[in-house]
Amino acid sequence: MLNCACPFVVHAAGAGLPPLADSDLGPGATYFTFVVLSGMYLAPIVMFVLGALCAAGSPHNRRVSTAAAIVVVLFYALSLLGSAFTWPELEHQGTPSETLWLIVIGCGGFLVLPWLVAFGGTKVALRRRGATAG
């Protein structure tokens, strides 16, 4: 009963559910928004897992996780760089130096830093476990 009444109440109140992407945005702004939001929320988790896997895995896993981490960083760096210069209708049209700082801070802080923390933490944990066990 409640599921049937919710759309009626929302429609009667004049409020609608917010769209996921603004229909006035062009493809450039939508892609730029996707890159920035996924780079802030999803990519740090992926990079943290890749850093831990690189530190604790077998030699084959180390190579694969290092290559995957490099691909992720390059994807976000090139996407930010390309978005800033490819679509002229973007709201943020910064100078090349602003775009460079966005890439350095975004890729360094949200991608490389979680990888380094996971890699270093895993190495320290493995070293302590090996020292106490042996």
Coordinates of C-alpha atoms in Angstrom, one line a residue:
M1 CA 0.0 0.0 0.0
L2 CA 2.8 2.4 0.9
N3 CA 4.7 1.7 -2.3
C4 CA 1.6 2.6 -4.3
A5 CA 1.0 5.8 -2.4
C6 CA 4.6 7.3 -2.5
P7 CA 4.6 8.4 -6.2
F8 CA 1.1 10.0 -5.8
V9 CA 2.3 11.9 -2.7
V10 CA 5.5 13.0 -4.4
H11 CA 3.6 14.1 -7.5
A12 CA 0.9 15.8 -5.5
A13 CA 3.4 17.8 -3.5
G14 CA 5.0 19.1 -6.7
A15 CA 8.4 17.6 -5.9
G16 CA 10.1 15.1 -8.2
L17 CA 13.0 12.9 -7.8
P18 CA 16.2 14.7 -8.9
P19 CA 17.6 13.5 -12.2
L20 CA 21.0 11.7 -12.1
A21 CA 22.4 14.0 -14.8
D22 CA 21.1 17.4 -15.7
S23 CA 19.5 17.2 -19.1
D24 CA 21.0 20.6 -20.0
L25 CA 24.5 19.3 -19.7
G26 CA 26.3 18.2 -22.8
P27 CA 28.3 15.0 -23.1
G28 CA 31.5 16.8 -22.1
A29 CA 30.1 18.0 -18.8
T30 CA 28.5 14.6 -18.1
Y31 CA 31.8 12.8 -18.8
F32 CA 33.8 15.3 -16.7
T33 CA 31.4 14.9 -13.8
F34 CA 31.7 11.1 -14.1
V35 CA 35.5 11.3 -14.1
V36 CA 35.6 13.6 -11.1
L37 CA 33.0 11.8 -9.0
S38 CA 34.3 8.3 -9.6
G39 CA 37.9 9.6 -9.1
M40 CA 36.9 10.9 -5.7
Y41 CA 34.7 8.1 -4.4
L42 CA 35.5 4.8 -6.3
A43 CA 39.1 5.1 -7.4
P44 CA 40.7 5.6 -4.0
I45 CA 39.1 2.3 -2.9
V46 CA 40.3 0.5 -6.0
M47 CA 43.8 2.0 -5.6
F48 CA 43.9 0.9 -1.9
V49 CA 43.1 -2.7 -2.9
L50 CA 45.7 -2.6 -5.7
G51 CA 48.3 -1.3 -3.3
A52 CA 47.7 -4.0 -0.7
L53 CA 47.6 -6.7 -3.5
C54 CA 50.9 -5.4 -4.9
A55 CA 52.6 -5.5 -1.5
A56 CA 51.3 -8.9 -0.4
G57 CA 50.7 -10.9 -3.6
S58 CA 52.8 -13.3 -5.6
P59 CA 55.2 -11.9 -8.2
H60 CA 52.5 -12.4 -10.9
N61 CA 49.9 -10.5 -8.8
R62 CA 52.4 -7.7 -8.1
R63 CA 53.0 -7.2 -11.8
V64 CA 49.3 -7.2 -12.6
S65 CA 48.3 -4.9 -9.8
T66 CA 51.1 -2.5 -10.6
A67 CA 50.0 -2.4 -14.2
A68 CA 46.4 -1.9 -13.2
A69 CA 47.3 1.0 -10.9
I70 CA 49.3 2.7 -13.6
V71 CA 46.4 2.3 -16.1
V72 CA 43.9 3.8 -13.5
V73 CA 46.2 6.8 -12.9
L74 CA 46.8 7.4 -16.6
F75 CA 43.0 7.0 -17.3
Y76 CA 42.1 9.7 -14.8
A77 CA 45.0 12.0 -15.7
L78 CA 44.3 11.8 -19.5
S79 CA 40.5 12.1 -18.9
L80 CA 40.9 15.3 -16.9
L81 CA 43.4 16.7 -19.4
G82 CA 41.2 15.8 -22.4
S83 CA 38.0 17.0 -20.8
A84 CA 39.5 20.4 -20.1
F85 CA 40.5 21.0 -23.8
T86 CA 38.2 18.8 -25.9
W87 CA 34.7 20.2 -25.0
P88 CA 34.6 24.0 -25.2
E89 CA 31.1 24.1 -23.6
L90 CA 32.4 22.9 -20.2
E91 CA 31.6 25.3 -17.4
H92 CA 35.2 25.0 -16.0
Q93 CA 37.6 26.2 -18.6
G94 CA 40.7 26.7 -16.6
T95 CA 44.1 27.7 -17.8
P96 CA 46.6 24.9 -18.6
S97 CA 48.3 25.5 -15.2
E98 CA 45.0 25.1 -13.3
T99 CA 44.3 21.9 -15.2
L100 CA 47.8 20.6 -14.4
W101 CA 47.2 21.4 -10.7
L102 CA 43.9 19.6 -10.8
I103 CA 45.6 16.5 -12.3
V104 CA 48.4 16.6 -9.8
I105 CA 46.2 17.1 -6.7
G106 CA 43.5 14.8 -8.0
C107 CA 45.7 11.9 -9.1
G108 CA 48.2 12.4 -6.4
G109 CA 45.8 12.8 -3.5
F110 CA 43.0 10.6 -4.5
L111 CA 44.8 7.9 -6.4
V112 CA 48.5 7.6 -5.6
L113 CA 48.2 8.4 -1.8
P114 CA 45.8 5.5 -1.1
W115 CA 48.0 3.2 -3.1
L116 CA 51.1 4.3 -1.1
V117 CA 49.3 4.0 2.3
A118 CA 48.1 0.4 1.5
F119 CA 51.4 -0.7 0.0
G120 CA 53.4 0.7 3.0
G121 CA 50.9 -0.5 5.6
T122 CA 50.9 -4.0 4.1
K123 CA 54.7 -4.2 3.9
V124 CA 55.0 -3.1 7.6
A125 CA 52.3 -5.6 8.7
L126 CA 54.0 -8.4 6.8
R127 CA 57.4 -7.5 8.2
R128 CA 56.1 -7.5 11.8
R129 CA 54.3 -10.8 11.2
G130 CA 57.4 -12.4 9.8
A131 CA 59.6 -11.0 12.7
T132 CA 57.3 -12.3 15.4
A133 CA 56.7 -15.7 13.7
G134 CA 60.4 -16.4 13.0

